[in-house]
């Protein structure tokens, strides 16, 4: 336990890097994912095909491979981004198809009858989408999106493991290597920091799902 | 909302032409973009006064003809990945079954600690678990990887099975009890087999995640596909081949994961048709999403009819 207390600044520093990766990677993934989802439901065939191929390829590639591409292969190709930035790019790219799928399943989950009813009442495209479809899609989308962000939080550890970014996992590994006698305390400390992000988010997702589920 | 055309009127000739033009323009843009990437990769580069050949130069790809390399990749890399994934999958399913039964126990002393344990394992990065087991339990890399994957995915599969148990029609249990079965008998002989079949697509989808996660073993040093290609072969043949080897690993992973994904989707379609004939609603094929959905449906149907116990 002493090791954890003695290295608390290091822990907090690692935690802040993890949060930074989570925030920037998350926002990047959200932007990219929304774009992909929009392409996926657009009436233009080419966009749909591109989005589908992108989703399938990225979703079936291990994160480690993506991170390695950004950390090791990109510099060979002549990029001079820091490992932290490469890590953020890797996380954003890897997470984006999951965001896109969550958004799409939310919109797909609204029964066609809802839109048909709205149209039959005389509502136009704008009103149908903004008053009938999107509110229902939104309710169904938020809990899965939270789940994607939980996965992203845990995935930040891969960036620390492959690249040379000292976020929580990196800090844990360094400390564990330096203090062989207190490995358990060090790793439990690291786990604690991950859990204070993931467990509340998970409970929130379950809570919202329970509250917002539409009875059909 | 699969027929999005409800939202707006059927496109007339003008809108159709516009969409066709847009389609062609984006296709051209994407092809141009890909062409640019390939050209950039292919261009020779100056580095410290030396001109290095481009990424698609034959001098970077001649190892592809080396049968020994392929032998090594398949016998050590692919086999290492599959060996870890298969053993972890079997253990994860077994653990999932045990956890789901404990989690849905009537005894609070069993149910609540199991729930806490599941939350704990779900919230931790698998990588941290691997490192923990490697350093603390001293099991060696193979078992560290396998047991971390088994515990993490076991917790998720356990949750899926529990959601399946709760979602079953109430009559199944009532009928079993009314013919004289004890609660445990009803659970093991009547409810659980049905829950397992219903949740099979989610479980297989989770196994795709497991297969993908075996690549984390790269970081803790277990020789699987990624480590074998990038580290072992990378240092054996030299840095020059790093891009080539990355491409090989990428293609092999895609081949393995896509075939398992397709199997999961096929299974999902099949079970869907059998259990909900005529209701072909879109089902998320991402396991964490499917899990939330199943959980919520179970929750909703339970609160609608009140608890049985």
Short mmCIF file of C-alpha atoms in Angstrom, two decimals:
data_model
loop_
_atom_site.label_atom_id
_atom_site.label_comp_id
_atom_site.label_asym_id
_atom_site.label_seq_id
_atom_site.Cartn_x
_atom_site.Cartn_y
_atom_site.Cartn_z
CA UNK A 1 0.00 0.00 0.00
CA UNK A 2 2.92 2.35 0.78
CA UNK A 3 4.04 2.16 -2.82
CA UNK A 4 0.67 3.36 -4.02
CA UNK A 5 0.62 6.30 -1.61
CA UNK A 6 4.22 7.21 -2.38
CA UNK A 7 3.52 7.18 -6.10
CA UNK A 8 0.15 8.87 -5.97
CA UNK A 9 1.32 11.81 -8.12
CA UNK A 10 2.43 9.33 -10.78
CA UNK A 11 -0.94 7.58 -10.56
CA UNK A 12 -2.80 10.85 -10.96
CA UNK A 13 -0.61 11.82 -13.89
CA UNK A 14 -1.31 8.50 -15.57
CA UNK A 15 -4.99 8.89 -14.82
CA UNK A 16 -5.04 12.35 -16.39
CA UNK A 17 -3.39 10.97 -19.56
CA UNK A 18 -6.00 8.21 -19.62
CA UNK A 19 -8.78 10.78 -19.28
CA UNK A 20 -7.19 12.87 -22.04
CA UNK A 21 -7.05 9.85 -24.35
CA UNK A 22 -10.65 9.06 -23.43
CA UNK A 23 -11.85 12.62 -24.08
CA UNK A 24 -10.03 13.30 -27.35
CA UNK A 25 -10.44 9.75 -28.66
CA UNK A 26 -14.11 9.82 -27.66
CA UNK A 27 -14.86 13.14 -29.35
CA UNK A 28 -12.97 12.07 -32.47
CA UNK A 29 -14.84 8.78 -32.56
CA UNK A 30 -18.15 10.56 -32.06
CA UNK A 31 -17.51 12.89 -35.01
CA UNK A 32 -16.22 10.11 -37.26
CA UNK A 33 -18.93 7.69 -36.15
CA UNK A 34 -21.74 10.18 -36.77
CA UNK A 35 -20.35 10.77 -40.23
CA UNK A 36 -20.23 7.03 -40.93
CA UNK A 37 -23.75 6.53 -39.59
CA UNK A 38 -25.04 9.37 -41.77
CA UNK A 39 -23.32 7.84 -44.79
CA UNK A 40 -24.79 4.48 -43.93
CA UNK A 41 -28.42 5.67 -44.01
CA UNK A 42 -27.98 8.17 -46.85
CA UNK A 43 -29.85 7.62 -50.11
CA UNK A 44 -26.58 7.65 -52.07
CA UNK A 45 -25.42 4.12 -52.82
CA UNK A 46 -21.68 4.81 -53.02
CA UNK A 47 -21.62 6.41 -49.57
CA UNK A 48 -23.48 3.45 -48.13
CA UNK A 49 -21.01 0.97 -49.62
CA UNK A 50 -18.00 2.93 -48.40
CA UNK A 51 -19.41 3.20 -44.89
CA UNK A 52 -20.26 -0.51 -44.77
CA UNK A 53 -16.81 -1.60 -45.93
CA UNK A 54 -15.15 0.76 -43.45
CA UNK A 55 -17.29 -0.54 -40.59
CA UNK A 56 -16.65 -4.19 -41.40
CA UNK A 57 -12.90 -3.79 -41.77
CA UNK A 58 -12.27 -1.67 -38.69
CA UNK A 59 -14.61 -3.71 -36.50
CA UNK A 60 -12.81 -6.93 -37.31
CA UNK A 61 -9.32 -5.56 -36.82
CA UNK A 62 -7.84 -5.94 -33.34
CA UNK A 63 -7.18 -2.64 -31.58
CA UNK A 64 -3.57 -3.67 -31.00
CA UNK A 65 -3.05 -3.81 -34.75
CA UNK A 66 -4.55 -0.33 -35.21
CA UNK A 67 -2.44 1.14 -32.42
CA UNK A 68 0.69 -0.47 -33.84
CA UNK A 69 -0.14 0.95 -37.23
CA UNK A 70 -0.40 4.42 -35.77
CA UNK A 71 2.59 4.09 -33.45
CA UNK A 72 5.09 2.20 -35.61
CA UNK A 73 3.98 2.23 -39.25
CA UNK A 74 2.86 5.87 -39.51
CA UNK A 75 6.36 7.16 -38.61
CA UNK A 76 7.80 4.93 -41.34
CA UNK A 77 5.37 6.60 -43.71
CA UNK A 78 6.79 9.94 -42.68
CA UNK A 79 4.40 11.24 -40.03
CA UNK A 80 6.00 13.06 -37.12
CA UNK A 81 3.10 12.88 -34.71
CA UNK A 82 3.83 12.16 -31.06
CA UNK A 83 2.82 8.77 -29.65
CA UNK A 84 0.08 10.43 -27.64
CA UNK A 85 -1.51 11.93 -30.77
CA UNK A 86 -1.09 8.66 -32.72
CA UNK A 87 -2.77 6.87 -29.83
CA UNK A 88 -5.69 9.29 -29.92
CA UNK A 89 -6.07 8.78 -33.68
CA UNK A 90 -5.96 5.00 -33.25
CA UNK A 91 -8.62 5.07 -30.53
CA UNK A 92 -10.86 7.43 -32.52
CA UNK A 93 -10.63 5.31 -35.67
CA UNK A 94 -11.11 2.02 -33.82
CA UNK A 95 -14.13 3.29 -31.84
CA UNK A 96 -15.90 5.09 -34.69
CA UNK A 97 -17.65 2.05 -36.26
CA UNK A 98 -19.06 1.05 -32.88
CA UNK A 99 -20.48 4.58 -32.44
CA UNK A 100 -21.89 4.44 -35.96
CA UNK A 101 -23.56 1.10 -35.28
CA UNK A 102 -25.07 2.36 -32.03
CA UNK A 103 -26.51 5.43 -33.75
CA UNK A 104 -27.78 3.42 -36.67
CA UNK A 105 -29.45 0.79 -34.52
CA UNK A 106 -31.13 3.59 -32.59
CA UNK A 107 -32.61 5.06 -35.74
CA UNK A 108 -33.40 1.61 -37.16
CA UNK A 109 -35.13 0.63 -33.93
CA UNK A 110 -37.94 3.15 -34.42
CA UNK A 111 -40.79 1.26 -36.08
CA UNK A 112 -41.74 2.51 -39.54
CA UNK A 113 -45.31 2.85 -38.29
CA UNK A 114 -44.28 5.80 -36.14
CA UNK A 115 -43.08 7.74 -39.16
CA UNK A 116 -46.05 6.59 -41.21
CA UNK A 117 -48.47 7.78 -38.53
CA UNK A 118 -46.70 11.13 -38.34
CA UNK A 119 -46.85 11.52 -42.08
CA UNK A 120 -50.50 10.56 -42.19
CA UNK A 121 -51.23 13.32 -39.67
CA UNK A 122 -49.75 15.71 -42.19
CA UNK A 123 -46.37 16.33 -40.54
CA UNK A 124 -43.62 17.12 -43.04
CA UNK A 125 -40.13 15.64 -43.17
CA UNK A 126 -38.68 18.10 -40.64
CA UNK A 127 -41.40 17.64 -38.05
CA UNK A 128 -41.54 13.87 -38.48
CA UNK A 129 -37.82 13.54 -37.92
CA UNK A 130 -37.45 16.07 -35.14
CA UNK A 131 -40.62 15.35 -33.15
CA UNK A 132 -41.30 11.66 -33.71
CA UNK A 133 -38.28 9.71 -34.92
CA UNK A 134 -35.25 11.35 -33.32
CA UNK A 135 -36.60 11.53 -29.73
CA UNK A 136 -37.29 7.79 -29.84
CA UNK A 137 -34.00 7.02 -31.53
CA UNK A 138 -32.17 9.13 -28.96
CA UNK A 139 -33.63 7.18 -26.05
CA UNK A 140 -32.47 3.94 -27.56
CA UNK A 141 -29.04 5.25 -28.52
CA UNK A 142 -27.70 6.75 -25.31
CA UNK A 143 -27.25 3.53 -23.28
CA UNK A 144 -25.35 1.69 -26.05
CA UNK A 145 -23.25 4.82 -26.61
CA UNK A 146 -22.31 4.81 -22.92
CA UNK A 147 -21.28 1.18 -23.37
CA UNK A 148 -19.04 2.18 -26.26
CA UNK A 149 -17.39 4.79 -24.06
CA UNK A 150 -16.85 2.23 -21.29
CA UNK A 151 -15.07 0.02 -23.80
CA UNK A 152 -13.05 3.03 -24.94
CA UNK A 153 -11.95 3.72 -21.35
CA UNK A 154 -10.64 0.19 -21.07
CA UNK A 155 -9.09 0.35 -24.52
CA UNK A 156 -6.91 3.32 -23.59
CA UNK A 157 -4.74 0.76 -21.77
CA UNK A 158 -3.70 -0.70 -25.13
CA UNK A 159 -2.21 2.63 -26.18
CA UNK A 160 -0.07 2.59 -23.05
CA UNK A 161 0.85 -1.02 -23.65
CA UNK A 162 1.99 -0.68 -27.26
CA UNK A 163 3.01 2.93 -27.66
CA UNK A 164 5.22 4.76 -25.28
CA UNK A 165 2.53 6.81 -23.59
CA UNK A 166 2.57 6.61 -19.81
CA UNK A 167 -1.13 6.48 -19.06
CA UNK A 168 -2.53 4.34 -16.23
CA UNK A 169 -1.50 0.98 -17.66
CA UNK A 170 1.95 2.28 -18.58
CA UNK A 171 2.41 3.70 -15.07
CA UNK A 172 1.26 0.41 -13.57
CA UNK A 173 3.71 -1.60 -15.63
CA UNK A 174 6.63 0.68 -14.82
CA UNK A 175 5.83 0.67 -11.10
CA UNK A 176 5.31 -3.09 -11.05
CA UNK A 177 8.67 -3.64 -12.72
CA UNK A 178 10.41 -1.34 -10.26
CA UNK A 179 8.76 -2.73 -7.11
CA UNK A 180 8.57 -6.50 -7.51
CA UNK A 181 7.46 -6.99 -3.92
CA UNK A 182 4.33 -4.83 -4.08
CA UNK A 183 2.88 -5.86 -7.43
CA UNK A 184 -0.57 -6.67 -6.07
CA UNK A 185 -1.03 -3.31 -4.37
CA UNK A 186 0.19 -1.42 -7.44
CA UNK A 187 -2.08 -3.22 -9.88
CA UNK A 188 -5.10 -3.04 -7.57
CA UNK A 189 -4.46 0.70 -7.38
CA UNK A 190 -4.44 0.94 -11.17
CA UNK A 191 -7.60 -1.17 -11.41
CA UNK A 192 -9.28 1.18 -8.93
CA UNK A 193 -8.73 4.17 -11.21
CA UNK A 194 -10.24 2.34 -14.18
CA UNK A 195 -13.17 1.19 -12.10
CA UNK A 196 -14.04 4.70 -10.88
CA UNK A 197 -14.70 5.56 -14.52
CA UNK A 198 -16.22 2.35 -15.86
CA UNK A 199 -18.47 1.13 -13.04
CA UNK A 200 -20.48 4.37 -12.60
CA UNK A 201 -20.85 4.65 -16.38
CA UNK A 202 -22.07 1.04 -16.52
CA UNK A 203 -24.61 1.64 -13.76
CA UNK A 204 -25.77 4.79 -15.55
CA UNK A 205 -26.24 2.85 -18.80
CA UNK A 206 -28.31 0.16 -17.07
CA UNK A 207 -30.34 2.79 -15.23
CA UNK A 208 -31.11 4.77 -18.38
CA UNK A 209 -31.93 1.64 -20.33
CA UNK A 210 -34.35 0.56 -17.62
CA UNK A 211 -35.95 3.97 -17.45
CA UNK A 212 -36.05 4.72 -21.15
CA UNK A 213 -36.96 1.40 -22.61
CA UNK A 214 -39.98 1.88 -24.84
CA UNK A 215 -42.64 -0.73 -24.17
CA UNK A 216 -43.84 -2.26 -27.38
CA UNK B 1 -36.97 2.30 -39.61
CA UNK B 2 -35.50 0.28 -42.40
CA UNK B 3 -37.75 1.86 -45.00
CA UNK B 4 -36.47 5.39 -44.53
CA UNK B 5 -38.40 6.39 -47.63
CA UNK B 6 -41.44 6.96 -45.41
CA UNK B 7 -39.79 10.13 -44.22
CA UNK B 8 -39.95 11.91 -47.54
CA UNK B 9 -41.79 11.68 -50.83
CA UNK B 10 -40.51 9.34 -53.51
CA UNK B 11 -37.68 11.06 -55.38
CA UNK B 12 -38.60 12.43 -58.78
CA UNK B 13 -36.40 12.30 -61.88
CA UNK B 14 -34.47 15.40 -60.79
CA UNK B 15 -33.63 14.07 -57.32
CA UNK B 16 -32.69 10.71 -58.76
CA UNK B 17 -30.34 12.30 -61.25
CA UNK B 18 -28.81 14.44 -58.51
CA UNK B 19 -28.23 11.40 -56.31
CA UNK B 20 -26.64 9.51 -59.21
CA UNK B 21 -24.28 12.41 -59.91
CA UNK B 22 -23.39 12.63 -56.24
CA UNK B 23 -22.78 8.88 -56.17
CA UNK B 24 -20.34 9.05 -59.06
CA UNK B 25 -18.55 12.10 -57.65
CA UNK B 26 -17.96 10.44 -54.25
CA UNK B 27 -16.81 7.25 -55.93
CA UNK B 28 -14.28 9.22 -57.96
CA UNK B 29 -13.14 11.13 -54.86
CA UNK B 30 -12.64 7.93 -52.85
CA UNK B 31 -10.74 6.21 -55.65
CA UNK B 32 -8.58 9.31 -56.01
CA UNK B 33 -7.94 9.36 -52.27
CA UNK B 34 -6.96 5.70 -52.19
CA UNK B 35 -4.77 6.24 -55.24
CA UNK B 36 -3.04 9.09 -53.46
CA UNK B 37 -2.38 6.91 -50.37
CA UNK B 38 -0.95 4.12 -52.52
CA UNK B 39 1.19 6.56 -54.46
CA UNK B 40 2.53 8.10 -51.25
CA UNK B 41 3.30 4.68 -49.84
CA UNK B 42 4.98 3.69 -53.08
CA UNK B 43 7.16 6.77 -53.39
CA UNK B 44 10.83 6.25 -52.45
CA UNK B 45 11.83 8.36 -49.45
CA UNK B 46 14.96 10.15 -48.37
CA UNK B 47 16.09 9.27 -44.86
CA UNK B 48 19.41 10.50 -43.53
CA UNK B 49 20.87 10.86 -47.01
CA UNK B 50 19.87 7.34 -48.04
CA UNK B 51 17.03 6.75 -50.50
CA UNK B 52 14.72 4.04 -49.21
CA UNK B 53 12.52 2.11 -51.63
CA UNK B 54 8.75 2.66 -51.52
CA UNK B 55 6.44 0.42 -49.49
CA UNK B 56 5.35 -1.62 -52.49
CA UNK B 57 8.88 -2.04 -53.84
CA UNK B 58 9.63 -5.72 -54.65
CA UNK B 59 12.60 -5.58 -52.26
CA UNK B 60 10.13 -5.17 -49.39
CA UNK B 61 7.88 -7.98 -50.51
CA UNK B 62 10.30 -10.77 -51.53
CA UNK B 63 9.76 -12.57 -48.20
CA UNK B 64 6.26 -13.44 -49.38
CA UNK B 65 7.85 -16.15 -51.52
CA UNK B 66 9.64 -17.66 -48.54
CA UNK B 67 7.76 -20.82 -47.55
CA UNK B 68 9.62 -20.94 -44.25
CA UNK B 69 8.12 -17.60 -43.23
CA UNK B 70 4.59 -18.81 -43.94
CA UNK B 71 5.30 -22.02 -42.09
CA UNK B 72 6.46 -20.04 -39.07
CA UNK B 73 3.49 -17.66 -39.21
CA UNK B 74 0.97 -20.48 -39.36
CA UNK B 75 2.60 -23.01 -37.05
CA UNK B 76 3.54 -20.50 -34.34
CA UNK B 77 1.49 -17.34 -34.93
CA UNK B 78 -1.92 -18.46 -36.13
CA UNK B 79 -1.77 -21.61 -34.02
CA UNK B 80 -0.74 -19.59 -30.96
CA UNK B 81 -3.70 -17.26 -31.46
CA UNK B 82 -6.20 -20.07 -32.07
CA UNK B 83 -4.85 -22.18 -29.21
CA UNK B 84 -5.34 -19.31 -26.76
CA UNK B 85 -8.72 -18.32 -28.21
CA UNK B 86 -10.23 -21.81 -28.24
CA UNK B 87 -9.20 -22.72 -24.70
CA UNK B 88 -10.28 -19.29 -23.43
CA UNK B 89 -13.63 -19.61 -25.23
CA UNK B 90 -14.40 -22.99 -23.65
CA UNK B 91 -13.42 -21.75 -20.21
CA UNK B 92 -15.37 -18.49 -20.68
CA UNK B 93 -18.57 -20.35 -21.60
CA UNK B 94 -18.18 -22.68 -18.63
CA UNK B 95 -17.53 -19.74 -16.31
CA UNK B 96 -20.45 -17.84 -17.84
CA UNK B 97 -22.81 -20.72 -17.10
CA UNK B 98 -21.68 -20.91 -13.48
CA UNK B 99 -21.85 -17.12 -12.99
CA UNK B 100 -25.31 -16.83 -14.55
CA UNK B 101 -26.68 -19.54 -12.29
CA UNK B 102 -25.10 -18.00 -9.19
CA UNK B 103 -26.24 -14.52 -10.24
CA UNK B 104 -29.86 -15.63 -10.58
CA UNK B 105 -29.83 -17.55 -7.29
CA UNK B 106 -32.63 -16.98 -4.78
CA UNK B 107 -30.11 -16.66 -1.93
CA UNK B 108 -28.98 -13.07 -1.53
CA UNK B 109 -25.65 -14.18 -0.03
CA UNK B 110 -24.81 -15.85 -3.31
CA UNK B 111 -26.44 -13.41 -5.70
CA UNK B 112 -25.03 -10.10 -4.49
CA UNK B 113 -21.33 -11.03 -4.23
CA UNK B 114 -21.58 -12.59 -7.71
CA UNK B 115 -23.07 -9.37 -9.07
CA UNK B 116 -20.26 -7.32 -7.52
CA UNK B 117 -17.67 -9.72 -8.92
CA UNK B 118 -19.17 -9.51 -12.40
CA UNK B 119 -19.23 -5.69 -12.29
CA UNK B 120 -15.60 -5.71 -11.18
CA UNK B 121 -14.45 -7.96 -14.02
CA UNK B 122 -16.49 -6.10 -16.59
CA UNK B 123 -15.05 -2.75 -15.61
CA UNK B 124 -11.38 -3.70 -15.76
CA UNK B 125 -9.27 -3.67 -18.91
CA UNK B 126 -8.43 -7.21 -20.03
CA UNK B 127 -4.86 -6.11 -20.52
CA UNK B 128 -4.55 -5.17 -16.85
CA UNK B 129 -5.95 -8.56 -15.88
CA UNK B 130 -3.38 -10.29 -18.10
CA UNK B 131 -0.56 -8.33 -16.51
CA UNK B 132 -1.92 -8.98 -13.04
CA UNK B 133 -2.16 -12.73 -13.55
CA UNK B 134 1.23 -12.82 -15.24
CA UNK B 135 2.99 -10.97 -12.43
CA UNK B 136 1.06 -12.20 -9.41
CA UNK B 137 0.08 -15.77 -10.17
CA UNK B 138 3.26 -16.63 -12.07
CA UNK B 139 1.39 -18.89 -14.48
CA UNK B 140 3.46 -18.10 -17.53
CA UNK B 141 2.27 -16.04 -20.46
CA UNK B 142 -0.03 -18.56 -22.09
CA UNK B 143 -2.17 -19.13 -19.03
CA UNK B 144 -2.10 -15.46 -18.11
CA UNK B 145 -3.60 -14.62 -21.48
CA UNK B 146 -6.06 -17.50 -21.48
CA UNK B 147 -7.33 -16.98 -17.94
CA UNK B 148 -7.69 -13.20 -18.30
CA UNK B 149 -9.70 -13.64 -21.49
CA UNK B 150 -11.75 -16.43 -19.90
CA UNK B 151 -12.58 -14.37 -16.79
CA UNK B 152 -13.50 -11.19 -18.67
CA UNK B 153 -15.57 -12.88 -21.36
CA UNK B 154 -17.01 -15.32 -18.82
CA UNK B 155 -18.42 -12.36 -16.89
CA UNK B 156 -20.02 -10.95 -20.05
CA UNK B 157 -21.40 -14.31 -21.18
CA UNK B 158 -22.75 -14.83 -17.67
CA UNK B 159 -24.66 -11.57 -17.91
CA UNK B 160 -26.01 -12.54 -21.32
CA UNK B 161 -27.23 -15.90 -20.04
CA UNK B 162 -28.85 -14.28 -17.04
CA UNK B 163 -30.70 -11.84 -19.29
CA UNK B 164 -31.83 -14.86 -21.32
CA UNK B 165 -33.09 -16.60 -18.17
CA UNK B 166 -35.07 -13.54 -17.08
CA UNK B 167 -36.52 -13.02 -20.55
CA UNK B 168 -38.06 -16.49 -20.73
CA UNK B 169 -41.86 -16.67 -20.64
CA UNK B 170 -43.06 -17.14 -17.09
CA UNK B 171 -45.13 -20.16 -18.06
CA UNK B 172 -42.02 -22.27 -18.63
CA UNK B 173 -41.10 -22.17 -14.97
CA UNK B 174 -44.69 -22.46 -13.76
CA UNK B 175 -45.26 -25.52 -15.91
CA UNK B 176 -42.08 -27.15 -14.66
CA UNK B 177 -43.02 -26.47 -11.03
CA UNK B 178 -46.55 -27.70 -11.58
CA UNK B 179 -45.40 -31.09 -12.87
CA UNK B 180 -43.49 -31.47 -9.62
CA UNK B 181 -39.99 -30.30 -10.43
CA UNK B 182 -37.99 -28.57 -7.74
CA UNK B 183 -36.88 -24.98 -8.54
CA UNK B 184 -33.32 -26.09 -9.26
CA UNK B 185 -34.53 -28.89 -11.54
CA UNK B 186 -36.74 -26.46 -13.40
CA UNK B 187 -33.83 -24.09 -13.84
CA UNK B 188 -31.37 -26.72 -15.04
CA UNK B 189 -33.67 -28.85 -17.17
CA UNK B 190 -36.23 -26.39 -18.51
CA UNK B 191 -35.14 -22.77 -18.29
CA UNK B 192 -31.39 -22.86 -18.80
CA UNK B 193 -31.29 -24.87 -22.05
CA UNK B 194 -33.75 -22.41 -23.61
CA UNK B 195 -31.87 -19.37 -22.36
CA UNK B 196 -28.64 -20.78 -23.76
CA UNK B 197 -30.13 -21.32 -27.19
CA UNK B 198 -31.68 -17.87 -27.25
CA UNK B 199 -28.42 -16.24 -26.26
CA UNK B 200 -26.21 -18.31 -28.54
CA UNK B 201 -25.80 -15.55 -31.16
CA UNK B 202 -24.72 -13.06 -28.49
CA UNK B 203 -22.28 -15.61 -27.11
CA UNK B 204 -20.74 -16.26 -30.52
CA UNK B 205 -20.51 -12.51 -31.16
CA UNK B 206 -18.70 -12.21 -27.84
CA UNK B 207 -16.31 -14.93 -29.00
CA UNK B 208 -15.40 -12.71 -31.96
CA UNK B 209 -14.37 -10.08 -29.41
CA UNK B 210 -12.39 -12.74 -27.56
CA UNK B 211 -10.57 -13.74 -30.74
CA UNK B 212 -9.77 -10.10 -31.43
CA UNK B 213 -8.56 -9.59 -27.87
CA UNK B 214 -6.00 -12.38 -28.12
CA UNK B 215 -3.86 -9.80 -29.91
CA UNK B 216 -3.43 -8.08 -26.52
CA UNK B 217 -1.14 -10.99 -25.73
CA UNK B 218 1.36 -9.14 -27.92
CA UNK B 219 1.83 -6.70 -25.07
CA UNK B 220 2.44 -9.30 -22.37
CA UNK B 221 4.79 -11.23 -24.65
CA UNK B 222 2.89 -14.38 -25.55
CA UNK B 223 3.86 -15.48 -29.09
CA UNK B 224 0.64 -15.15 -31.09
CA UNK B 225 0.02 -13.93 -34.62
CA UNK B 226 0.85 -10.28 -34.02
CA UNK B 227 3.94 -10.85 -31.92
CA UNK B 228 5.26 -13.51 -34.25
CA UNK B 229 4.89 -11.36 -37.35
CA UNK B 230 5.90 -7.96 -36.06
CA UNK B 231 8.46 -8.87 -33.39
CA UNK B 232 10.00 -12.22 -34.23
CA UNK B 233 9.92 -12.01 -38.00
CA UNK B 234 10.35 -8.24 -37.92
CA UNK B 235 13.68 -8.55 -36.14
CA UNK B 236 14.67 -11.64 -38.12
CA UNK B 237 14.17 -10.11 -41.55
CA UNK B 238 14.88 -6.52 -40.55
CA UNK B 239 12.94 -3.29 -40.26
CA UNK B 240 12.55 -3.05 -44.00
CA UNK B 241 9.77 -5.63 -43.92
CA UNK B 242 7.76 -4.12 -41.05
CA UNK B 243 5.07 -2.76 -43.38
CA UNK B 244 4.82 -6.04 -45.29
CA UNK B 245 4.52 -8.03 -42.10
CA UNK B 246 1.91 -5.68 -40.73
CA UNK B 247 -0.13 -6.18 -43.91
CA UNK B 248 0.14 -9.97 -43.58
CA UNK B 249 -1.02 -9.87 -39.95
CA UNK B 250 -3.87 -7.54 -40.91
CA UNK B 251 -5.13 -9.82 -43.67
CA UNK B 252 -4.90 -12.94 -41.50
CA UNK B 253 -6.79 -11.29 -38.63
CA UNK B 254 -9.47 -10.05 -41.00
CA UNK B 255 -9.86 -13.53 -42.45
CA UNK B 256 -10.27 -15.14 -39.03
CA UNK B 257 -12.54 -12.50 -37.53
CA UNK B 258 -14.75 -11.97 -40.54
CA UNK B 259 -15.48 -15.67 -40.88
CA UNK B 260 -16.44 -15.90 -37.20
CA UNK B 261 -18.53 -12.70 -37.51
CA UNK B 262 -20.39 -14.11 -40.47
CA UNK B 263 -21.03 -17.30 -38.56
CA UNK B 264 -22.41 -15.24 -35.65
CA UNK B 265 -24.71 -13.32 -37.97
CA UNK B 266 -25.91 -16.47 -39.72
CA UNK B 267 -26.63 -18.07 -36.35
CA UNK B 268 -28.46 -14.96 -35.22
CA UNK B 269 -30.68 -14.99 -38.31
CA UNK B 270 -31.41 -18.67 -37.86
CA UNK B 271 -32.36 -18.49 -34.19
CA UNK B 272 -34.31 -15.31 -34.84
CA UNK B 273 -36.47 -17.03 -37.37
CA UNK B 274 -37.10 -19.98 -35.12
CA UNK B 275 -37.96 -18.03 -31.99
CA UNK B 276 -39.69 -15.02 -33.46
CA UNK B 277 -41.22 -16.16 -36.74
CA UNK B 278 -42.38 -13.23 -38.83
CA UNK B 279 -40.70 -10.66 -36.62
CA UNK B 280 -37.46 -9.81 -38.39
CA UNK B 281 -36.49 -6.76 -36.35
CA UNK B 282 -32.95 -5.52 -36.77
CA UNK B 283 -30.73 -6.97 -34.09
CA UNK B 284 -27.49 -5.34 -33.06
CA UNK B 285 -24.58 -7.67 -33.69
CA UNK B 286 -22.27 -5.92 -31.29
CA UNK B 287 -22.44 -8.11 -28.19
CA UNK B 288 -22.34 -5.32 -25.62
CA UNK B 289 -25.26 -3.64 -27.35
CA UNK B 290 -27.18 -6.87 -27.76
CA UNK B 291 -26.60 -7.50 -24.08
CA UNK B 292 -28.06 -4.16 -23.05
CA UNK B 293 -31.05 -4.79 -25.28
CA UNK B 294 -31.65 -8.26 -23.86
CA UNK B 295 -31.22 -6.95 -20.33
CA UNK B 296 -33.72 -4.17 -20.87
CA UNK B 297 -36.29 -6.41 -22.54
CA UNK B 298 -35.98 -8.87 -19.68
CA UNK B 299 -36.30 -6.04 -17.18
CA UNK B 300 -39.33 -4.61 -18.93
CA UNK B 301 -41.14 -7.91 -19.24
CA UNK B 302 -40.36 -8.71 -15.61
CA UNK B 303 -41.69 -5.43 -14.29
CA UNK B 304 -44.75 -5.77 -16.49
CA UNK B 305 -45.78 -9.07 -14.93
CA UNK B 306 -44.28 -8.77 -11.45
CA UNK B 307 -41.72 -11.11 -9.90
CA UNK B 308 -42.56 -14.76 -9.67
CA UNK B 309 -40.81 -15.70 -6.46
#
